[in-house]
XYZ file of N, CA, C and O in Angstrom:
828
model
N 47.717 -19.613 123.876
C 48.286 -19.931 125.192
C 49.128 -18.767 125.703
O 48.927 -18.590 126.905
N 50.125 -17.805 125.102
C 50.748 -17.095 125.135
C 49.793 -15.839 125.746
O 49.971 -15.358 126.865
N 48.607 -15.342 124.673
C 48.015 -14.658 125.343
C 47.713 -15.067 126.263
O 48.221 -14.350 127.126
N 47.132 -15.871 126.736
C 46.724 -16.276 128.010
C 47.618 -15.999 129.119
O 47.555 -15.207 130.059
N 48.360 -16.755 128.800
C 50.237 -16.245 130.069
C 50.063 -14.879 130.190
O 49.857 -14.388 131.300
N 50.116 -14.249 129.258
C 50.346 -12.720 129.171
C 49.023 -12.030 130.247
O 49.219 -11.300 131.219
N 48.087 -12.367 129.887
C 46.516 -11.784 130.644
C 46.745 -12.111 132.172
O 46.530 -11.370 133.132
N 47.301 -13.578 132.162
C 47.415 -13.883 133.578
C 48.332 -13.410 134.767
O 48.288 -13.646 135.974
N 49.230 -12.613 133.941
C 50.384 -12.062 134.374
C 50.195 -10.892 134.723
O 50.747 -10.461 135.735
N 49.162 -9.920 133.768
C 48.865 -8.197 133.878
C 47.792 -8.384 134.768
O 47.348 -7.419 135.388
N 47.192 -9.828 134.942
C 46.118 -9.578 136.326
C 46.433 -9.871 137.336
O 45.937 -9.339 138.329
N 47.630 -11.084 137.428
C 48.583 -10.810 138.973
C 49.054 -9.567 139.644
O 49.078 -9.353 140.856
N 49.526 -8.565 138.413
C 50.413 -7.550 138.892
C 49.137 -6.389 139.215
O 49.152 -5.531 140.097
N 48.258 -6.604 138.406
C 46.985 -5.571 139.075
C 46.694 -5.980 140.229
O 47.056 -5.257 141.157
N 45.987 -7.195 140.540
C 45.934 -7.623 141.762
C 47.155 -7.219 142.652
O 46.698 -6.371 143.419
N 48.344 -7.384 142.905
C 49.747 -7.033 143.722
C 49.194 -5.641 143.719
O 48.529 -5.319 144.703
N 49.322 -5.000 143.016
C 49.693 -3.325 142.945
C 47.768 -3.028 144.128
O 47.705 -2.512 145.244
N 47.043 -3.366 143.619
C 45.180 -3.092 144.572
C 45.659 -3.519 145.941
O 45.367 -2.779 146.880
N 46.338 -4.586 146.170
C 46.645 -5.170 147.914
C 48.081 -4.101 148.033
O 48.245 -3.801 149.216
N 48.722 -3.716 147.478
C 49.751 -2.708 147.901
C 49.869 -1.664 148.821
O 50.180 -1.330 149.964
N 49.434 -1.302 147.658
C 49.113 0.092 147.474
C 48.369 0.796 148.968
O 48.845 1.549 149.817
N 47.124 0.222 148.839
C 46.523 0.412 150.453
C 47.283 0.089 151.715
O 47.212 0.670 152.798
N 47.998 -0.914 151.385
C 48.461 -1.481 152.537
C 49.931 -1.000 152.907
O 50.420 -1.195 154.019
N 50.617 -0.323 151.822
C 51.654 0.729 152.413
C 51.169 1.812 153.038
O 51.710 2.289 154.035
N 49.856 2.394 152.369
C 49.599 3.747 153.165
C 49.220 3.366 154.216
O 49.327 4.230 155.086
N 48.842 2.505 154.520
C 48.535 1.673 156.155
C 49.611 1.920 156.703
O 49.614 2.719 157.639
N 50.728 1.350 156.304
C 51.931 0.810 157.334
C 52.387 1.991 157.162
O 53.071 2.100 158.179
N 52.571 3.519 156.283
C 52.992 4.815 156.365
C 52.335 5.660 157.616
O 52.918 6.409 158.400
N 51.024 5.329 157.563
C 49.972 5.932 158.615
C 50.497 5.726 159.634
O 50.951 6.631 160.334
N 50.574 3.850 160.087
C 50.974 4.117 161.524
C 52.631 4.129 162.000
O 52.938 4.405 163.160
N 53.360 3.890 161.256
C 54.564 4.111 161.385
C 55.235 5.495 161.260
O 56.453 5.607 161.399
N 54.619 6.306 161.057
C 55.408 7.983 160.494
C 54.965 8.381 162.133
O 54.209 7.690 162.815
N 55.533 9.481 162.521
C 55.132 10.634 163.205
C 54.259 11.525 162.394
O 53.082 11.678 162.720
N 54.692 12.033 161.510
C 54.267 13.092 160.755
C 52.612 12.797 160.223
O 51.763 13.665 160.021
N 52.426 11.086 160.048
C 51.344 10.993 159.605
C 50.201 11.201 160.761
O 49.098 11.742 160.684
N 50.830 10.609 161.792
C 49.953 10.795 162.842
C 49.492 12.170 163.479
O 48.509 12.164 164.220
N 49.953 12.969 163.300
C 50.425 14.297 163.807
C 49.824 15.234 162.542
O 49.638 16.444 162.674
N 49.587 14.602 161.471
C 48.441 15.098 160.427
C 47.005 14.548 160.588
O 45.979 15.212 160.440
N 47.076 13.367 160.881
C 45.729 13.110 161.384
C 44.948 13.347 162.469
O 43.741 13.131 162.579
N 45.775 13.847 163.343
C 45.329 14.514 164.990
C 44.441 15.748 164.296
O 43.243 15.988 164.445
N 45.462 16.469 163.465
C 45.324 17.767 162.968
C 43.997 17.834 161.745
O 43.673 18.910 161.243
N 43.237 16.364 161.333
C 42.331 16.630 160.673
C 41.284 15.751 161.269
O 40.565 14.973 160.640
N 41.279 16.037 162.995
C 40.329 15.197 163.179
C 39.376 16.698 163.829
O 39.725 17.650 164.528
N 37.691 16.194 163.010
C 37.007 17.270 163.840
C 36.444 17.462 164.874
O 35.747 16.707 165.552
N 36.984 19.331 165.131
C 36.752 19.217 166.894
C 35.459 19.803 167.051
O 35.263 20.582 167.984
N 34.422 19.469 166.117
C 32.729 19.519 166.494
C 32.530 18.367 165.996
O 33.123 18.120 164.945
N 31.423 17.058 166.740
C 31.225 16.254 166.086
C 29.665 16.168 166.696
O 29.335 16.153 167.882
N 29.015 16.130 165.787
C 27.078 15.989 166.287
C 26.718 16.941 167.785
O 26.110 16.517 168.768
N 27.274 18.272 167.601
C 27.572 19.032 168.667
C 28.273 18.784 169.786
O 28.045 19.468 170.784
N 29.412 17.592 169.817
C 30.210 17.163 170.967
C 31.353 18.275 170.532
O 31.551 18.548 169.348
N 32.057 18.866 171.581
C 33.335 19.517 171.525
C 34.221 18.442 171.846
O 34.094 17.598 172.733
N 35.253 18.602 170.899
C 36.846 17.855 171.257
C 38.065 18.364 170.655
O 38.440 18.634 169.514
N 38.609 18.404 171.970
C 39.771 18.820 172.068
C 41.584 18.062 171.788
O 41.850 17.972 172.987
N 42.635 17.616 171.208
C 43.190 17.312 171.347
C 44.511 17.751 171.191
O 44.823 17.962 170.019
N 45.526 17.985 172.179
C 46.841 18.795 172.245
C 48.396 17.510 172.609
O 48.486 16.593 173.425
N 48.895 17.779 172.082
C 50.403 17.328 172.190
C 50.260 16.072 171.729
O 50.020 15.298 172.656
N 50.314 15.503 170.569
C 50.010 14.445 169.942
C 51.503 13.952 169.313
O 51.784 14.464 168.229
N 52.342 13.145 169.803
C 53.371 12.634 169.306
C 53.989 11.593 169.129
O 53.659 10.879 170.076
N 54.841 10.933 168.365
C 55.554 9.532 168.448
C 54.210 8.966 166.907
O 53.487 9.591 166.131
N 54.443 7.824 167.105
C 53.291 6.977 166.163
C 52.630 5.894 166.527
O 53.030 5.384 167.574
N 51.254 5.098 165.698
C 50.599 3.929 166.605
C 50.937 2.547 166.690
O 50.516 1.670 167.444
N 51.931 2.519 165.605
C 52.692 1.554 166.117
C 53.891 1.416 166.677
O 54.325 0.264 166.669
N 54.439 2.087 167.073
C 55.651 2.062 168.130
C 55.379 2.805 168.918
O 56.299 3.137 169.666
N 54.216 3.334 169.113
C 53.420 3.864 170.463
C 53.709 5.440 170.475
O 54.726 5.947 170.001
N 52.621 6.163 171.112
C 51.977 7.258 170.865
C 51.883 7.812 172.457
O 52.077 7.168 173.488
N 51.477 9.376 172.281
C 51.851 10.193 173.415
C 50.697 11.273 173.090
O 50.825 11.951 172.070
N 49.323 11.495 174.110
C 49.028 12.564 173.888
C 48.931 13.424 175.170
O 48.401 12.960 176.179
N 49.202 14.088 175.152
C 48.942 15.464 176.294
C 47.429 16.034 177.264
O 47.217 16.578 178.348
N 46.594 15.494 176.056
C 45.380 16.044 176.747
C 44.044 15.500 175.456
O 44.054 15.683 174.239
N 43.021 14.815 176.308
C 42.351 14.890 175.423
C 40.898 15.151 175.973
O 40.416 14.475 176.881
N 40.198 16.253 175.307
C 38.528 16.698 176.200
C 37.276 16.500 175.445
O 37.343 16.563 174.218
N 36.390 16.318 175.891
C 35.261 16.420 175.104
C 34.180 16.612 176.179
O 33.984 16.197 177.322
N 33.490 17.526 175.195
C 32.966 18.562 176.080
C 31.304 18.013 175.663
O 31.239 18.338 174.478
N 30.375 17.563 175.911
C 28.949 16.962 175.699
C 28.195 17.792 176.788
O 28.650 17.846 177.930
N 26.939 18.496 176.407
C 25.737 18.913 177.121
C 25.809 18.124 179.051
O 25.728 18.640 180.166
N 26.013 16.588 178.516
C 25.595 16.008 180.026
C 26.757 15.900 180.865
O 26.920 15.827 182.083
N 27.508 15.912 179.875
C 29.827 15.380 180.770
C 30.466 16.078 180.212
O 30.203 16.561 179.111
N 31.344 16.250 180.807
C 32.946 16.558 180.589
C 33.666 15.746 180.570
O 33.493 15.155 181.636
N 34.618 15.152 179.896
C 35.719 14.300 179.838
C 36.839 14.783 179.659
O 36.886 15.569 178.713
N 37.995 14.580 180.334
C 39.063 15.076 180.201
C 40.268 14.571 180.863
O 40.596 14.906 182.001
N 41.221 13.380 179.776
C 41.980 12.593 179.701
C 43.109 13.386 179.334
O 43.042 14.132 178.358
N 44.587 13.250 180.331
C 46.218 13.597 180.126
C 46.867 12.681 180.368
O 46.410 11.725 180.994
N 48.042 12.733 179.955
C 49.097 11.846 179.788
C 48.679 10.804 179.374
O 48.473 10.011 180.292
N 48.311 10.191 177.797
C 48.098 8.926 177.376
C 48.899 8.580 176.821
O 49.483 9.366 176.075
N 49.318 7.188 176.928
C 50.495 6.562 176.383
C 49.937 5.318 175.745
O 49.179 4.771 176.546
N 50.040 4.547 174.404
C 49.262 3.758 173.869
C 50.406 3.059 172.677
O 51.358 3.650 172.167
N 50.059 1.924 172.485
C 50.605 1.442 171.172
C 49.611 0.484 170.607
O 49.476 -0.633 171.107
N 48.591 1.065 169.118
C 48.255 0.654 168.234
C 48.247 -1.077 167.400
O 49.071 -1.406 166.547
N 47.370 -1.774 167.800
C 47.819 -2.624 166.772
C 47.144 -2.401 165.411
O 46.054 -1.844 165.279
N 48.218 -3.100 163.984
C 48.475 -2.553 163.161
C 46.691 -3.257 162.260
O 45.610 -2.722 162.011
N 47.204 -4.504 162.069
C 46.002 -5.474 161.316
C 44.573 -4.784 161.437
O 43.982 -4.247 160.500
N 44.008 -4.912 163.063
C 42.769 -4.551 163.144
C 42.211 -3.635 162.170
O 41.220 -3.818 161.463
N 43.332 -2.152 162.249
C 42.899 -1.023 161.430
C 42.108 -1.552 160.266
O 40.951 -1.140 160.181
N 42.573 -2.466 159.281
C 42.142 -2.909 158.014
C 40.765 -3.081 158.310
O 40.207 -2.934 157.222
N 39.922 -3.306 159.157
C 38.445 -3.445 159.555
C 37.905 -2.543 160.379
O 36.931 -2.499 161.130
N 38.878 -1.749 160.016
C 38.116 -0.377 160.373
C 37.498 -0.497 162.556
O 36.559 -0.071 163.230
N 38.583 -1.215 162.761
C 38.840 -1.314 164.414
C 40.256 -0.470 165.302
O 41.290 -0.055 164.779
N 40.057 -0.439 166.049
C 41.464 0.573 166.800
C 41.162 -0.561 167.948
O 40.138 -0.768 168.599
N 42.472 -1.235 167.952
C 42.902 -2.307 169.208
C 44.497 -1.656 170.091
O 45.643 -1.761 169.653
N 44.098 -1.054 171.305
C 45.548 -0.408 171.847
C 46.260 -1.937 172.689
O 45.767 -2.776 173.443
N 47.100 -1.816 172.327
C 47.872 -2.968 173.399
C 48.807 -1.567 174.872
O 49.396 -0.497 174.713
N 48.485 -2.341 176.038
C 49.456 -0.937 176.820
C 48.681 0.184 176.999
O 49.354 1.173 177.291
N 47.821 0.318 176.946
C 47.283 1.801 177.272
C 47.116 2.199 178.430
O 46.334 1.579 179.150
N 47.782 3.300 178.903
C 48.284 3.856 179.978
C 47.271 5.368 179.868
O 47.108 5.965 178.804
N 46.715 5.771 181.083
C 46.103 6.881 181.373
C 46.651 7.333 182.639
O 46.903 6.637 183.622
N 46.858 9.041 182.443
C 47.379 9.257 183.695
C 46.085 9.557 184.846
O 45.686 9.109 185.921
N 45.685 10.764 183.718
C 44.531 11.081 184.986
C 42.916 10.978 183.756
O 42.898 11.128 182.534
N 42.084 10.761 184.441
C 41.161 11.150 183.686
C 39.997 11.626 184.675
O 39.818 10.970 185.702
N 39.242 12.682 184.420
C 38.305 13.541 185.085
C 36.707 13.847 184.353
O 36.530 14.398 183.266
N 35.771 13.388 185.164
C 34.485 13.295 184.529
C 33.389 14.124 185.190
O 33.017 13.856 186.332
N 32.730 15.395 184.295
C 32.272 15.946 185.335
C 30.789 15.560 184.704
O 30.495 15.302 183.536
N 30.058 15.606 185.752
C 28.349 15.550 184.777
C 27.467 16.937 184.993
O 27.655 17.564 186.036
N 26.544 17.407 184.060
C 26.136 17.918 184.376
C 24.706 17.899 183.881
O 24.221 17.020 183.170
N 23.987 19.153 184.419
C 22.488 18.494 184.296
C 21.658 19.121 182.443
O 21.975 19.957 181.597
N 21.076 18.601 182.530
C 20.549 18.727 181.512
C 19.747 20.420 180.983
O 18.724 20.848 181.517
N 20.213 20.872 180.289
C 19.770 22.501 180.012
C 18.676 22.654 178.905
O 17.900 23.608 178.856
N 18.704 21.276 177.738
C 18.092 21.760 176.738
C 17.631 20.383 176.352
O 18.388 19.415 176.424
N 16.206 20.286 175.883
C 15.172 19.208 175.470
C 16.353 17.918 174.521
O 17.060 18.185 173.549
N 16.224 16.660 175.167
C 16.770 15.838 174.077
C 16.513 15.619 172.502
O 15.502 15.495 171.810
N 17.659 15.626 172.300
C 17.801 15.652 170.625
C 17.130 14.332 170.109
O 17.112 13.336 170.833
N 16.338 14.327 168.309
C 15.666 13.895 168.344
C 16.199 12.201 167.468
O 15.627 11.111 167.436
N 17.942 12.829 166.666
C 18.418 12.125 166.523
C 19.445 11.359 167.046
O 20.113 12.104 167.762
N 19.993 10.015 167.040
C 20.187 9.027 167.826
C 21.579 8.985 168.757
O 21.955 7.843 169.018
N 22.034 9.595 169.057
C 23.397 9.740 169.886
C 24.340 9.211 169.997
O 24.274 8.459 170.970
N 25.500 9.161 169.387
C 26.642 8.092 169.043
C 27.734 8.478 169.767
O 27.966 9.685 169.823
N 28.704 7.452 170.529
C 30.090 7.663 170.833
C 30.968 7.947 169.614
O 31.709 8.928 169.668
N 30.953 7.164 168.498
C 31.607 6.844 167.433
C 31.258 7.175 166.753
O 30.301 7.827 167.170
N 31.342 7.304 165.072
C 31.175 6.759 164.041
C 31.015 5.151 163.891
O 31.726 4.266 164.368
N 29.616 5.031 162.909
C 28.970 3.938 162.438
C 30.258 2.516 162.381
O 30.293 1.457 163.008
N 31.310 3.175 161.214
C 32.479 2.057 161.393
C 33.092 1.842 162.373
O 33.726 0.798 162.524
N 33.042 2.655 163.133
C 34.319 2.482 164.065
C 34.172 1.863 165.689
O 33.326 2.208 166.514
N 35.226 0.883 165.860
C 35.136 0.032 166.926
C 36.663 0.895 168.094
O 37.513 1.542 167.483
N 36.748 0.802 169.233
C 37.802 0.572 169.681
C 37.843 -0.036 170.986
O 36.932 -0.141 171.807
N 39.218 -0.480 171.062
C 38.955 -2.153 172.076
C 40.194 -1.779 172.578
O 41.089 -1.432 171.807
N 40.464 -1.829 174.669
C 41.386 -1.565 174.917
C 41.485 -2.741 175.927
O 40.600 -2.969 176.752
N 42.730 -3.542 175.794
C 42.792 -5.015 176.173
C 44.435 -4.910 176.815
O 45.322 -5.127 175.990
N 44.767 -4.661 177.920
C 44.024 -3.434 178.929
C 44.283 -2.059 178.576
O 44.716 -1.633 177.505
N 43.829 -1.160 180.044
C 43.740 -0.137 179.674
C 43.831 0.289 181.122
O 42.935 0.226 181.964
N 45.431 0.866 181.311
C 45.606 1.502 182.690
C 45.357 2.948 183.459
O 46.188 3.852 183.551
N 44.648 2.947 183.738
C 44.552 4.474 184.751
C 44.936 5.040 186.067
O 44.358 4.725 187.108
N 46.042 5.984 185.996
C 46.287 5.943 187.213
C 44.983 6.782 188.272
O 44.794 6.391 189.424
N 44.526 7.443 187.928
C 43.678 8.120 188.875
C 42.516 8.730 187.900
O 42.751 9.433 186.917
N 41.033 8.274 188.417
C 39.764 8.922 187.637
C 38.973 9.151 188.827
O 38.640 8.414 189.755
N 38.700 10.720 188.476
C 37.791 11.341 189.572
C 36.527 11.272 188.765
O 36.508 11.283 187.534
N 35.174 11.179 189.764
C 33.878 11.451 188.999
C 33.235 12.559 189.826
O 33.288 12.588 191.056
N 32.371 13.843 188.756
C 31.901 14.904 189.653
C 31.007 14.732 189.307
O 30.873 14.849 188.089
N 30.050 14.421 189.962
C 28.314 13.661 190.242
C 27.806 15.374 190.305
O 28.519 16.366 190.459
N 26.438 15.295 190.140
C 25.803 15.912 189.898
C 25.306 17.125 191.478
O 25.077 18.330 191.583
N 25.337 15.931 192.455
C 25.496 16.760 193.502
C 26.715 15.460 194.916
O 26.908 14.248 195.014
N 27.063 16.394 195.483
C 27.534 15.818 196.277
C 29.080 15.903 196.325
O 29.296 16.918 195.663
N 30.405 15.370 196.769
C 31.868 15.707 196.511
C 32.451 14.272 195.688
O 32.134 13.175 196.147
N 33.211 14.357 194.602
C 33.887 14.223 193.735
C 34.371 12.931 194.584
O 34.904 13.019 195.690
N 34.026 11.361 193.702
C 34.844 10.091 193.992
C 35.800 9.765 193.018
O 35.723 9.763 191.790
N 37.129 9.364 194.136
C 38.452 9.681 193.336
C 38.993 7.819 193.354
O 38.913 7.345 194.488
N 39.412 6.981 192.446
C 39.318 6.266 192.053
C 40.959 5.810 191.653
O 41.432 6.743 191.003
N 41.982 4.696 191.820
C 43.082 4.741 191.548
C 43.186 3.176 191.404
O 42.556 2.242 191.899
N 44.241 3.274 190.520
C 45.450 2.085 190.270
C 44.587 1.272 189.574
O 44.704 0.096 189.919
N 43.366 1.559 188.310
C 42.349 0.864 187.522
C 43.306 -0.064 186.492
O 44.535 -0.003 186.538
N 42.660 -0.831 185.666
C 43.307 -1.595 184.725
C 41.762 -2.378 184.587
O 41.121 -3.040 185.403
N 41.486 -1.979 183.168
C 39.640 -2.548 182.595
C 40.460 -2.955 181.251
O 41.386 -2.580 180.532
N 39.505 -3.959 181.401
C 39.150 -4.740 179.901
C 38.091 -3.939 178.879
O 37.019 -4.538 178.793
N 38.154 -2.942 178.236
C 36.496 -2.299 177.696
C 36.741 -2.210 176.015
O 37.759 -2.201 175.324
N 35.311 -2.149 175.716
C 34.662 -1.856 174.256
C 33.949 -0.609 174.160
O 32.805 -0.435 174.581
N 34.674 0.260 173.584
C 33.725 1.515 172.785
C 32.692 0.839 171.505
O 33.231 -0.080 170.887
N 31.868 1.054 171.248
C 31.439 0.740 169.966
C 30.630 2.404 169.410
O 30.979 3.467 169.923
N 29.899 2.350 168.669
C 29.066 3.717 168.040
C 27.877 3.764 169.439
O 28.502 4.354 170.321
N 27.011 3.541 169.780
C 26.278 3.452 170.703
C 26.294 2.836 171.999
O 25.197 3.010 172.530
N 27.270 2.032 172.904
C 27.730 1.688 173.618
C 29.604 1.781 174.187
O 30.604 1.459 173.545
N 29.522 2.199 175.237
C 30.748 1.257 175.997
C 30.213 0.659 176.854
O 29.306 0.986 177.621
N 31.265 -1.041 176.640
C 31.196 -1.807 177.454
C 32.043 -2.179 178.178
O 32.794 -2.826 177.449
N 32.692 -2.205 179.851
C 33.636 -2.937 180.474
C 33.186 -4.066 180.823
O 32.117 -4.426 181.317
N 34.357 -4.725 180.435
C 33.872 -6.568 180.379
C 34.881 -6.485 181.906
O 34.598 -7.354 182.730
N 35.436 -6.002 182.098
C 36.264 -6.447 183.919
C 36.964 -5.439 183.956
O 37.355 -4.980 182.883
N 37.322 -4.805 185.176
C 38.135 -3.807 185.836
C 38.431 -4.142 186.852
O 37.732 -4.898 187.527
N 39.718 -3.595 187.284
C 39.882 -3.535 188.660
C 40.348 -2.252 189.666
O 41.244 -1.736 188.998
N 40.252 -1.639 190.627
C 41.023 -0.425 190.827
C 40.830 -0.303 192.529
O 40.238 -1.117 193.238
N 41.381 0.721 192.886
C 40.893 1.262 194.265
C 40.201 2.361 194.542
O 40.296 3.378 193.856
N 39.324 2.240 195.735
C 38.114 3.595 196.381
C 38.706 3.102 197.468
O 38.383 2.085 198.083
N 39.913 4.124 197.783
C 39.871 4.557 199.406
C 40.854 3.313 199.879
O 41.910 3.083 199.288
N 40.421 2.584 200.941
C 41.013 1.202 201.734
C 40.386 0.321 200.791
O 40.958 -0.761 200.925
N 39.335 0.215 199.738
C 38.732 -0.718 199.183
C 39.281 -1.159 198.143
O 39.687 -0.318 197.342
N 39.470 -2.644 197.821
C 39.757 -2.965 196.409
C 38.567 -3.528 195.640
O 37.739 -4.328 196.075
N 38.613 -2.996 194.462
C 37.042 -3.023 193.694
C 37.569 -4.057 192.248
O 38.583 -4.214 191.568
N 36.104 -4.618 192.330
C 36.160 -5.511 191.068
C 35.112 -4.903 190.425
O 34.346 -4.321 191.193
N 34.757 -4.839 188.936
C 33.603 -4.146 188.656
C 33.419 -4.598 186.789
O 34.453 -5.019 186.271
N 32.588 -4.534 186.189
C 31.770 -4.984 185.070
C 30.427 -3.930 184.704
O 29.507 -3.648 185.472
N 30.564 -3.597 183.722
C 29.048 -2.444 183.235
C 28.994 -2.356 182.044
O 29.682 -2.998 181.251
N 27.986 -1.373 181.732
C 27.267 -1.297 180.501
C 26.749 0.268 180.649
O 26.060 0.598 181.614
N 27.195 1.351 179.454
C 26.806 2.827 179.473
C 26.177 3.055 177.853
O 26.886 2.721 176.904
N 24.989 3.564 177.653
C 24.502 3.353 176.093
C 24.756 5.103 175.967
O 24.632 5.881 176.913
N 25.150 5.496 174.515
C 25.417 6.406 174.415
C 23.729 7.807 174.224
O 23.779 9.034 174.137
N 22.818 7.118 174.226
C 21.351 7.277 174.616
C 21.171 8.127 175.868
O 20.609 9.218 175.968
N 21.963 7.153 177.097
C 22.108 8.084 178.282
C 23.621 7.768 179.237
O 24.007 6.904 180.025
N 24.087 8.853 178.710
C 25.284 8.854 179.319
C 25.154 9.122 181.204
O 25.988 8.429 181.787
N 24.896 9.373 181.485
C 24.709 9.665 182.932
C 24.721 8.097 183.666
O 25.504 7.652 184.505
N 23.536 7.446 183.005
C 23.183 5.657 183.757
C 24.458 5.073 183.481
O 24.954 5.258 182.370
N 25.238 4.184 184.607
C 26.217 2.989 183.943
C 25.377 1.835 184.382
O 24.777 2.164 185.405
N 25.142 0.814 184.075
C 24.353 -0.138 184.991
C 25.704 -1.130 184.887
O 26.224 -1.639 183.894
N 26.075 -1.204 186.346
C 27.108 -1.751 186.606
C 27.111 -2.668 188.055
O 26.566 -2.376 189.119
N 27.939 -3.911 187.706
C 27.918 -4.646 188.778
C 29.448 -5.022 189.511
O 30.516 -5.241 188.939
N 29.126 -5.012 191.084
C 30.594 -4.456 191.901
C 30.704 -4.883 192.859
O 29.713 -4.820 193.586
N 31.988 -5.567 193.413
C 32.294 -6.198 194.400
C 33.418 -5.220 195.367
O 34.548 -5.056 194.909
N 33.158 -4.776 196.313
C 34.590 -4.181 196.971
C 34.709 -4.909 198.240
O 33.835 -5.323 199.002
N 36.304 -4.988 198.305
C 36.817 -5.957 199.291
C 37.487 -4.788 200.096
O 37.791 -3.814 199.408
N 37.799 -4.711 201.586
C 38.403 -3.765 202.158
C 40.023 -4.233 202.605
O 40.042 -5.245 203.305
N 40.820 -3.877 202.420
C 42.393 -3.815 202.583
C 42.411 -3.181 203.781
O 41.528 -2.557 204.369
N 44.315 -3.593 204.261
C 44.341 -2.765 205.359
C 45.452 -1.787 204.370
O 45.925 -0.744 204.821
C-alpha cells in the first residue's frame, strides 16, 4: 500500500511539473517585453518567397502590444500596416490560435500588382498549417486600395469581424466609410488568388 502511495505521489508531481512547465513559458512569452521583442526578432522575413518586414515591436500580448510597421511584400500585393495596437488573448495560444481583443490599425495600404512570373506549382498559404488568427474586432482607421489600374480607393473608420486561417481570410461583418457612404460588407479571399475578394455590400449614403 505504501508503495503504492509513494508511485501515486511521484506521478502527481510528474504530471504538475508536464502542465507547468509549458504553461509558465506561456505566461513568460506573453507577459515579458523582452520575450516578445525576441520573438519579433526570430520571426522569418522570407517565408515561401513572401517578404516581411517588421519594425518597432514593443510592450507585450497580454497587456497589449505596439508595432510600428508591418509589410509584406508578395509577387501580386503589397501590404503595409502602421501603428498597430493589439492585446493578445492568453488561453487560445495553447491551440496554437492568436485571438486579439482591441485591435486597432492606423493605416493600412494595399497595392496590387500584376502578375510577372508563371504561377507556382505549390499551394499558397497565408499562414502556417497550425496557425489560426481571429480578430473580434479589428479597428482601422484608414485603408487605401491601389487597383491595378485606375486611382487609389481610400476607405475609413472600418471595424470587421475576420478570420485568417492557412489558405483563407474570411470577414464575417465590417463596417466603414467610402466617401458620403456608409458601407456594410462580408467576403471571402483564398490565398490561391489573392487579387479576387468575392464579397457582398450594402452602402447607404449620409449627409
Amino acid at each position: 500500500m505504501l508503495r503504492m502511495t509513494r508511485w501515486s505521489m511521484w506521478s502527481g508531481i510528474a504530471l504538475l511539473l508536464l502542465v507547468s512547465v509549458p504553461l509558465g513559458a506561456l505566461l513568460w512569452l506573453v507577459n515579458s517585453d523582452s520575450a516578445l521583442a525576441l520573438a519579433a526578432a526570430r520571426v522569418p522575413r522570407n517565408i515561401a518567397g513572401v517578404e516581411l518586414r517588421i519594425e518597432g515591436v514593443r510592450g507585450s500580448l497580454a497587456r497589449g502590444l505596439h508595432v510600428d510597421l508591418v509589410r509584406v511584400d508578395h509577387e501580386l500585393v503589397t501590404v503595409t500596416v502602421t501603428d498597430v495596437n493589439a492585446t493578445v488573448r492568453v488561453l487560445p495560444l495553447l491551440w496554437q490560435s492568436i485571438r486579439t481583443a482591441d485591435a486597432r490599425l492606423g493605416n493600412v495600404d494595399i497595392a496590387l500588382h500584376p502578375r510577372r512570373t508563371p504561377p507556382i506549382k505549390r499551394i499558397p498559404r497565408f499562414l502556417p498549417e497550425f496557425l489560426t488568427i481571429t480578430a473580434t474586432p479589428a479597428r482601422i482607421d484608414r485603408l487605401t486600395i491601389h487597383p491595378l489600374v485606375g486611382a487609389p480607393v481610400v476607405f475609413t473608420d472600418i471595424v470587421a469581424d475576420a478570420t485568417l486561417r492557412p489558405r483563407t481570410l474570411q470577414v464575417i461583418e465590417s463596417y466603414g466609410r467610402l466617401g458620403v457612404f456608409a458601407l456594410e460588407a462580408n467576403g471571402r479571399m483564398t490565398a490561391a488568388d489573392p487579387l479576387r475578394f468575392d464579397v457582398t455590400a450594402r452602402a447607404t449614403a449620409t449627409p
